[in-house]
Amino acid sequence: MDGGLIDANNGVAYMDAEDEERTNFYNIIAAFKCYRANSVCQINRREAYLNSLPSNHQEMLTIYREHLQKLRYCVDMNYKVIKNIIQDADCLFHNDTDNVRQAHQMSVPPKIRSQDVHKVQITLKQIFRDWSAEGHAEREQCYKPIIDEITDFFNPMKCNIENIKVLIPGAGLGRLIYEIAFRGYYCEGNEFSLFMLIASNFVLNRCVIENQCTFYPWVHQYVNNLSGNNQIEAITFPDVSPTKFPPKGTMNMVAGDFLQVYRDANYWDCVATSFFIDCANNVIEFVEVIYNILKPGGIWVNLGPLLYHFSDVPSENSIEPTYEDLIIIIRSVGFIIVKNKTDVVTKYAQNPTSMHQSEYKSIYLVCQKPDSVE
């Protein structure tokens, strides 16, 4: 299969990157590097407005002024973590590091994109969700049903699970991959976002002890706080070290576009998707590819909403089938629907202390590719 992959030491690879991809890579690295300057600029803007208020107003906001100073400290601590995350990011370009650096030196200066700066903040929230003890409740909602389905269908007492191949498209920071591989299965993740690949490389390969890093994922949430302490709550990660407690099975990560990378028919025993299928411009393509790459008798387990990420992006085309439409699509492609649940409550990177709580009533599907005999 095409694409980069994690080697036996769980190192991410990004193979045969073209110049445009390399440029994008260094733009993203630049976004990580400007995290502190951008964040401090936001704090300074608030402080400047505070200083412009009438003196009696400023007196009433003494605690708020002190809080802004605490935010600066939190940003500094986050930036220390970020610098560690991107320290060896060049290894994403497996066996091509010297060429990448040379290409970078010859290229134009990186372009700092506002959406990329925002994605750095989102990455911190993803770390909370996937690799902190405080994110356990979300993982129980979103990952546990998938893990339970896999261990039930491919029972370790009835089959050699090291030979059961499980694919996780949209693997993010890799926690679901780790959990499945830890149980002894062969598990491969696929991820397109370099933000996720860079951060997952750090957690999976360089966090050698539990709770190695301390960061502040909610420091950029200025609204719906009951207390200033809610915004500056310290979180440690990882709650478990993949280095200290390596998976019993094989764990791989492949970088690239799911639709382009996975073309081998009848290869996977299971495809598991969590908050993924609505990332497609055309969800039918996802369903067709999943069906094609599954072995006869294999299963697809899906949990998540139908947010359709490209629905309101002006430069992107998108279709947004309803849940009822999706069921028709799945059956039309050839799947047998084994389980079909709605209103499965799930959250996604939510601050537990926030006055605003958002949740999805997700769909949970288990679909089977008919056996060739049938």
Short mmCIF file of C-alpha atoms in Angstrom, two decimals:
data_model
loop_
_atom_site.label_atom_id
_atom_site.label_comp_id
_atom_site.label_asym_id
_atom_site.label_seq_id
_atom_site.Cartn_x
_atom_site.Cartn_y
_atom_site.Cartn_z
CA MET A 1 0.00 0.00 0.00
CA ASP A 2 1.08 3.57 -0.65
CA GLY A 3 1.77 6.08 2.09
CA GLY A 4 4.02 6.37 5.12
CA LEU A 5 3.86 3.97 8.03
CA ILE A 6 5.06 3.43 11.56
CA ASP A 7 8.01 1.07 11.71
CA ALA A 8 8.65 -1.61 14.32
CA ASN A 9 9.66 1.11 16.75
CA ASN A 10 6.38 2.92 16.14
CA GLY A 11 8.06 5.77 14.28
CA VAL A 12 5.90 7.74 11.88
CA ALA A 13 6.98 7.89 8.24
CA TYR A 14 5.83 10.23 5.52
CA MET A 15 7.28 8.85 2.30
CA ASP A 16 7.91 10.43 -1.07
CA ALA A 17 6.51 13.82 -0.09
CA GLU A 18 6.23 16.25 -2.99
CA ASP A 19 7.40 19.86 -2.73
CA GLU A 20 3.88 21.09 -2.06
CA GLU A 21 3.47 18.64 0.79
CA ARG A 22 6.81 19.64 2.24
CA THR A 23 5.84 23.30 2.05
CA ASN A 24 2.60 22.49 3.85
CA PHE A 25 4.56 20.55 6.45
CA TYR A 26 6.80 23.51 7.25
CA ASN A 27 3.83 25.88 7.32
CA ILE A 28 2.33 23.66 10.00
CA ILE A 29 5.59 23.54 11.93
CA ALA A 30 5.63 27.33 11.73
CA ALA A 31 2.11 27.43 13.19
CA PHE A 32 3.30 25.34 16.15
CA LYS A 33 6.29 27.64 16.59
CA CYS A 34 4.21 30.82 16.62
CA TYR A 35 1.81 29.43 19.24
CA ARG A 36 3.27 31.43 22.10
CA ALA A 37 3.56 34.73 20.23
CA ASN A 38 0.01 34.47 18.92
CA SER A 39 -1.42 33.50 22.31
CA VAL A 40 0.43 36.25 24.18
CA CYS A 41 -0.80 38.75 21.58
CA GLN A 42 -4.40 37.80 22.45
CA ILE A 43 -3.70 38.28 26.15
CA ASN A 44 -1.99 41.63 25.51
CA ARG A 45 -4.99 42.83 23.55
CA ARG A 46 -7.27 42.07 26.47
CA GLU A 47 -4.90 43.76 28.89
CA ALA A 48 -4.69 46.85 26.68
CA TYR A 49 -8.47 47.12 26.68
CA LEU A 50 -8.50 46.63 30.44
CA ASN A 51 -6.04 49.51 30.81
CA SER A 52 -8.31 51.75 28.76
CA LEU A 53 -11.26 51.32 31.12
CA PRO A 54 -12.16 53.87 33.81
CA SER A 55 -10.06 53.50 36.96
CA ASN A 56 -13.01 52.38 39.08
CA HIS A 57 -13.72 49.62 36.55
CA GLN A 58 -10.09 48.53 36.65
CA GLU A 59 -10.25 48.33 40.44
CA MET A 60 -13.16 45.94 40.20
CA LEU A 61 -11.16 43.80 37.79
CA THR A 62 -8.03 43.36 39.92
CA ILE A 63 -8.51 39.59 40.05
CA TYR A 64 -9.10 39.54 36.30
CA ARG A 65 -5.80 41.38 35.74
CA GLU A 66 -4.00 38.84 37.90
CA HIS A 67 -5.71 36.10 35.94
CA LEU A 68 -4.26 37.43 32.68
CA GLN A 69 -0.80 37.00 34.18
CA LYS A 70 -1.64 33.38 35.03
CA LEU A 71 -2.71 32.86 31.43
CA ARG A 72 0.72 33.96 30.26
CA TYR A 73 2.29 31.33 32.48
CA CYS A 74 -0.04 28.65 31.10
CA VAL A 75 0.81 29.65 27.54
CA ASP A 76 4.51 29.43 28.35
CA MET A 77 4.04 25.93 29.76
CA ASN A 78 2.04 24.86 26.70
CA TYR A 79 4.78 26.17 24.46
CA LYS A 80 7.37 24.07 26.27
CA VAL A 81 5.29 21.00 25.49
CA ILE A 82 4.84 22.12 21.88
CA LYS A 83 8.58 22.54 21.42
CA ASN A 84 9.04 18.97 22.58
CA ILE A 85 6.29 17.78 20.25
CA ILE A 86 7.92 19.29 17.16
CA GLN A 87 11.51 18.60 18.20
CA ASP A 88 11.95 15.55 15.96
CA ALA A 89 9.08 16.19 13.56
CA ASP A 90 11.45 15.85 10.60
CA CYS A 91 11.39 12.09 11.15
CA LEU A 92 7.90 12.14 9.65
CA PHE A 93 9.74 12.17 6.33
CA HIS A 94 11.26 8.72 6.76
CA ASN A 95 14.80 8.32 5.37
CA ASP A 96 14.46 11.69 3.69
CA THR A 97 15.44 14.07 6.47
CA ASP A 98 18.47 15.62 4.76
CA ASN A 99 16.56 16.21 1.54
CA VAL A 100 13.68 17.74 3.44
CA ARG A 101 15.92 20.12 5.32
CA GLN A 102 17.69 21.10 2.13
CA ALA A 103 14.36 21.70 0.41
CA HIS A 104 13.23 23.78 3.37
CA GLN A 105 16.34 25.94 3.25
CA MET A 106 15.75 26.63 -0.44
CA SER A 107 12.03 27.31 -0.09
CA VAL A 108 10.21 30.55 0.61
CA PRO A 109 9.62 31.48 4.27
CA PRO A 110 6.76 29.59 5.94
CA LYS A 111 3.29 31.06 5.71
CA ILE A 112 1.47 31.45 9.01
CA ARG A 113 -2.20 30.65 8.41
CA SER A 114 -4.80 31.59 11.01
CA GLN A 115 -6.60 28.29 10.58
CA ASP A 116 -3.37 26.45 11.31
CA VAL A 117 -2.79 28.44 14.49
CA HIS A 118 -6.31 27.49 15.58
CA LYS A 119 -5.58 23.83 14.80
CA VAL A 120 -2.63 23.92 17.20
CA GLN A 121 -5.09 24.83 19.96
CA ILE A 122 -7.40 22.02 18.80
CA THR A 123 -4.48 19.60 18.97
CA LEU A 124 -4.04 20.42 22.65
CA LYS A 125 -7.70 19.57 23.25
CA GLN A 126 -7.20 16.33 21.33
CA ILE A 127 -4.37 15.40 23.70
CA PHE A 128 -6.78 15.95 26.59
CA ARG A 129 -9.34 13.68 24.92
CA ASP A 130 -7.03 10.83 23.92
CA TRP A 131 -4.21 10.75 26.43
CA SER A 132 -5.27 12.24 29.78
CA ALA A 133 -6.99 10.62 32.73
CA GLU A 134 -9.57 13.40 32.59
CA GLY A 135 -10.47 12.38 29.03
CA HIS A 136 -11.39 8.85 30.14
CA ALA A 137 -15.13 9.59 30.20
CA GLU A 138 -15.13 10.66 26.54
CA ARG A 139 -13.10 7.63 25.54
CA GLU A 140 -15.58 5.38 27.32
CA GLN A 141 -18.36 6.91 25.23
CA CYS A 142 -16.59 6.85 21.88
CA TYR A 143 -13.97 4.09 21.95
CA LYS A 144 -15.24 1.45 24.38
CA PRO A 145 -18.26 0.38 22.24
CA ILE A 146 -15.92 -0.15 19.28
CA ILE A 147 -13.35 -2.06 21.32
CA ASP A 148 -16.06 -4.23 22.90
CA GLU A 149 -17.51 -5.03 19.47
CA ILE A 150 -14.13 -6.08 18.10
CA THR A 151 -13.24 -8.25 21.09
CA ASP A 152 -16.69 -9.85 20.98
CA PHE A 153 -16.72 -10.56 17.25
CA PHE A 154 -13.07 -11.63 17.12
CA ASN A 155 -13.01 -13.44 20.46
CA PRO A 156 -9.45 -14.06 21.72
CA MET A 157 -10.62 -17.45 22.96
CA LYS A 158 -11.76 -18.51 19.49
CA CYS A 159 -9.18 -17.10 17.06
CA ASN A 160 -5.57 -16.01 16.78
CA ILE A 161 -6.11 -12.30 17.27
CA GLU A 162 -2.56 -11.41 16.23
CA ASN A 163 -3.69 -12.37 12.72
CA ILE A 164 -6.84 -10.24 12.88
CA LYS A 165 -6.16 -7.07 10.92
CA VAL A 166 -8.00 -3.97 12.17
CA LEU A 167 -7.88 -0.63 10.34
CA ILE A 168 -8.71 2.71 11.99
CA PRO A 169 -9.17 5.52 9.41
CA GLY A 170 -9.03 9.00 10.92
CA ALA A 171 -6.90 7.70 13.77
CA GLY A 172 -6.09 11.13 15.21
CA LEU A 173 -3.65 10.87 18.11
CA GLY A 174 -3.67 7.10 18.07
CA ARG A 175 -5.34 6.13 21.34
CA LEU A 176 -7.87 3.80 19.73
CA ILE A 177 -5.09 2.13 17.70
CA TYR A 178 -3.07 1.63 20.87
CA GLU A 179 -6.00 0.18 22.82
CA ILE A 180 -6.81 -2.37 20.12
CA ALA A 181 -3.16 -3.33 19.54
CA PHE A 182 -2.61 -3.52 23.29
CA ARG A 183 -5.23 -6.27 23.41
CA GLY A 184 -3.15 -8.26 20.91
CA TYR A 185 -4.69 -7.43 17.53
CA TYR A 186 -2.85 -6.21 14.44
CA CYS A 187 -4.03 -2.60 14.25
CA GLU A 188 -3.20 0.06 11.71
CA GLY A 189 -4.25 3.69 11.84
CA ASN A 190 -4.57 6.08 8.96
CA GLU A 191 -4.38 9.84 9.40
CA PHE A 192 -4.27 12.72 6.95
CA SER A 193 -3.71 15.66 9.32
CA LEU A 194 -0.07 16.50 9.93
CA PHE A 195 -1.10 18.16 13.21
CA MET A 196 -2.33 14.79 14.43
CA LEU A 197 0.64 12.88 13.00
CA ILE A 198 3.19 15.17 14.62
CA ALA A 199 1.49 15.03 18.02
CA SER A 200 0.83 11.28 17.89
CA ASN A 201 4.47 10.67 17.00
CA PHE A 202 5.45 12.45 20.21
CA VAL A 203 3.00 10.57 22.45
CA LEU A 204 3.52 7.12 20.94
CA ASN A 205 7.31 7.29 20.67
CA ARG A 206 8.72 9.80 23.13
CA CYS A 207 6.53 9.77 26.22
CA VAL A 208 8.44 7.19 28.24
CA ILE A 209 6.57 7.55 31.55
CA GLU A 210 3.02 8.25 32.61
CA ASN A 211 2.02 11.89 33.06
CA GLN A 212 5.31 13.05 31.62
CA CYS A 213 3.97 16.41 30.44
CA THR A 214 1.80 19.10 31.99
CA PHE A 215 -0.28 21.44 29.86
CA TYR A 216 -3.35 23.68 29.97
CA PRO A 217 -5.86 22.71 27.26
CA TRP A 218 -8.54 25.26 28.21
CA VAL A 219 -6.34 28.34 28.41
CA HIS A 220 -7.90 29.69 25.19
CA GLN A 221 -11.47 29.26 26.41
CA TYR A 222 -12.33 32.76 27.60
CA VAL A 223 -16.09 32.24 27.87
CA ASN A 224 -18.47 30.19 30.03
CA ASN A 225 -16.07 29.86 32.93
CA LEU A 226 -17.49 29.68 36.46
CA SER A 227 -14.05 30.37 37.87
CA GLY A 228 -10.72 31.53 36.56
CA ASN A 229 -9.33 28.21 37.77
CA ASN A 230 -11.45 26.41 35.17
CA GLN A 231 -9.51 28.12 32.39
CA ILE A 232 -6.11 27.35 33.86
CA GLU A 233 -6.64 23.77 35.01
CA ALA A 234 -3.46 21.76 34.64
CA ILE A 235 -3.72 18.42 32.84
CA THR A 236 -0.99 15.79 32.60
CA PHE A 237 -0.41 13.28 29.84
CA PRO A 238 -0.11 10.52 28.83
CA ASP A 239 -2.15 8.61 31.40
CA VAL A 240 -0.44 5.50 30.05
CA SER A 241 2.93 5.38 28.30
CA PRO A 242 2.91 3.36 25.05
CA THR A 243 6.69 3.10 25.42
CA LYS A 244 6.55 1.70 28.95
CA PHE A 245 3.54 -0.50 28.19
CA PRO A 246 3.94 -1.45 24.52
CA PRO A 247 1.04 -3.17 22.74
CA LYS A 248 0.99 -6.97 22.61
CA GLY A 249 -0.07 -6.81 18.95
CA THR A 250 1.34 -4.88 16.02
CA MET A 251 0.63 -1.15 15.82
CA ASN A 252 1.15 0.84 12.61
CA MET A 253 0.29 4.33 11.42
CA VAL A 254 -0.07 5.25 7.75
CA ALA A 255 -0.09 8.88 6.64
CA GLY A 256 -2.17 9.99 3.70
CA ASP A 257 -5.61 10.26 2.15
CA PHE A 258 -7.73 7.24 3.07
CA LEU A 259 -9.29 7.08 -0.40
CA GLN A 260 -5.88 7.09 -2.08
CA VAL A 261 -3.93 4.83 0.26
CA TYR A 262 -6.29 1.89 0.75
CA ARG A 263 -6.98 0.01 -2.47
CA ASP A 264 -6.15 -3.62 -1.66
CA ALA A 265 -9.39 -5.60 -1.83
CA ASN A 266 -10.37 -8.22 0.73
CA TYR A 267 -7.49 -7.41 3.07
CA TRP A 268 -8.89 -6.23 6.41
CA ASP A 269 -10.88 -8.24 8.92
CA CYS A 270 -12.31 -5.12 10.51
CA VAL A 271 -12.54 -1.41 9.78
CA ALA A 272 -13.46 0.78 12.75
CA THR A 273 -14.42 4.44 12.35
CA SER A 274 -14.97 6.91 15.17
CA PHE A 275 -16.06 10.45 14.22
CA PHE A 276 -14.73 9.85 10.72
CA ILE A 277 -17.23 9.16 7.94
CA ASP A 278 -18.58 12.72 8.00
CA CYS A 279 -15.11 13.99 7.05
CA ALA A 280 -15.77 13.03 3.43
CA ASN A 281 -16.89 15.30 0.60
CA ASN A 282 -18.83 12.28 -0.64
CA VAL A 283 -19.53 9.76 2.11
CA ILE A 284 -20.48 7.12 -0.49
CA GLU A 285 -16.82 6.90 -1.51
CA PHE A 286 -15.87 6.09 2.08
CA VAL A 287 -18.51 3.37 2.32
CA GLU A 288 -17.44 1.84 -1.02
CA VAL A 289 -13.75 1.76 -0.08
CA ILE A 290 -14.48 0.24 3.33
CA TYR A 291 -16.57 -2.47 1.66
CA ASN A 292 -13.87 -3.17 -0.93
CA ILE A 293 -10.97 -3.53 1.51
CA LEU A 294 -12.85 -5.75 3.98
CA LYS A 295 -12.52 -9.50 3.72
CA PRO A 296 -15.74 -11.41 3.05
CA GLY A 297 -17.34 -11.86 6.46
CA GLY A 298 -15.41 -8.89 7.86
CA ILE A 299 -17.11 -6.10 9.80
CA TRP A 300 -17.22 -2.33 9.79
CA VAL A 301 -17.89 -0.71 13.17
CA ASN A 302 -18.87 2.97 13.14
CA LEU A 303 -19.70 5.46 15.87
CA GLY A 304 -20.16 9.20 15.47
CA PRO A 305 -22.38 12.02 14.22
CA LEU A 306 -23.05 13.30 10.71
CA LEU A 307 -21.45 16.73 11.04
CA TYR A 308 -20.22 16.78 7.42
CA HIS A 309 -17.16 18.94 7.83
CA PHE A 310 -17.11 20.31 4.28
CA SER A 311 -20.77 21.31 4.30
CA ASP A 312 -20.15 25.00 4.95
CA VAL A 313 -16.68 25.36 3.42
CA PRO A 314 -17.03 27.72 0.42
CA SER A 315 -14.15 26.19 -1.55
CA GLU A 316 -15.32 22.58 -1.10
CA ASN A 317 -18.08 20.52 -2.69
CA SER A 318 -20.11 18.36 -0.35
CA ILE A 319 -23.13 16.11 -0.10
CA GLU A 320 -24.87 15.63 3.25
CA PRO A 321 -27.02 12.48 3.27
CA THR A 322 -29.31 12.06 6.27
CA TYR A 323 -29.06 9.03 8.52
CA GLU A 324 -31.93 7.44 6.60
CA ASP A 325 -30.09 8.12 3.33
CA LEU A 326 -26.92 6.61 4.79
CA ILE A 327 -28.68 3.36 5.66
CA ILE A 328 -29.86 3.08 2.04
CA ILE A 329 -26.32 3.77 0.82
CA ILE A 330 -24.77 1.15 3.11
CA ARG A 331 -27.21 -1.53 1.99
CA SER A 332 -26.88 -0.53 -1.66
CA VAL A 333 -23.11 -0.93 -1.51
CA GLY A 334 -23.63 -4.50 -0.29
CA PHE A 335 -23.34 -4.46 3.50
CA ILE A 336 -25.55 -6.39 5.88
CA ILE A 337 -26.45 -4.16 8.82
CA VAL A 338 -25.94 -6.23 11.98
CA LYS A 339 -26.45 -3.51 14.59
CA ASN A 340 -28.05 -0.12 14.20
CA LYS A 341 -28.43 2.29 17.10
CA THR A 342 -29.22 6.00 17.30
CA ASP A 343 -29.15 8.56 20.11
CA VAL A 344 -25.80 7.28 21.42
CA VAL A 345 -24.63 10.19 23.57
CA THR A 346 -21.04 11.22 22.83
CA LYS A 347 -18.93 14.29 23.51
CA TYR A 348 -15.87 15.53 21.68
CA ALA A 349 -13.02 17.39 23.42
CA GLN A 350 -15.34 19.12 25.87
CA ASN A 351 -14.15 21.06 28.90
CA PRO A 352 -15.91 19.24 31.77
CA THR A 353 -15.99 22.41 33.90
CA SER A 354 -17.43 24.72 31.22
CA MET A 355 -20.88 26.29 31.60
CA HIS A 356 -21.49 25.26 27.99
CA GLN A 357 -21.68 21.54 27.28
CA SER A 358 -22.19 20.14 23.79
CA GLU A 359 -22.97 16.54 22.95
CA TYR A 360 -23.94 14.48 19.93
CA LYS A 361 -26.64 11.86 19.63
CA SER A 362 -24.42 9.67 17.51
CA ILE A 363 -25.18 6.67 15.35
CA TYR A 364 -23.66 3.28 16.08
CA LEU A 365 -23.48 0.80 13.23
CA VAL A 366 -22.03 -2.66 12.83
CA CYS A 367 -22.06 -3.71 9.17
CA GLN A 368 -20.82 -7.00 7.72
CA LYS A 369 -19.54 -7.76 4.26
CA PRO A 370 -21.32 -10.92 3.08
CA ASP A 371 -19.26 -14.07 3.07
CA SER A 372 -18.13 -15.12 -0.41
CA VAL A 373 -19.97 -18.43 -0.04
CA GLU A 374 -23.22 -16.54 0.49
#
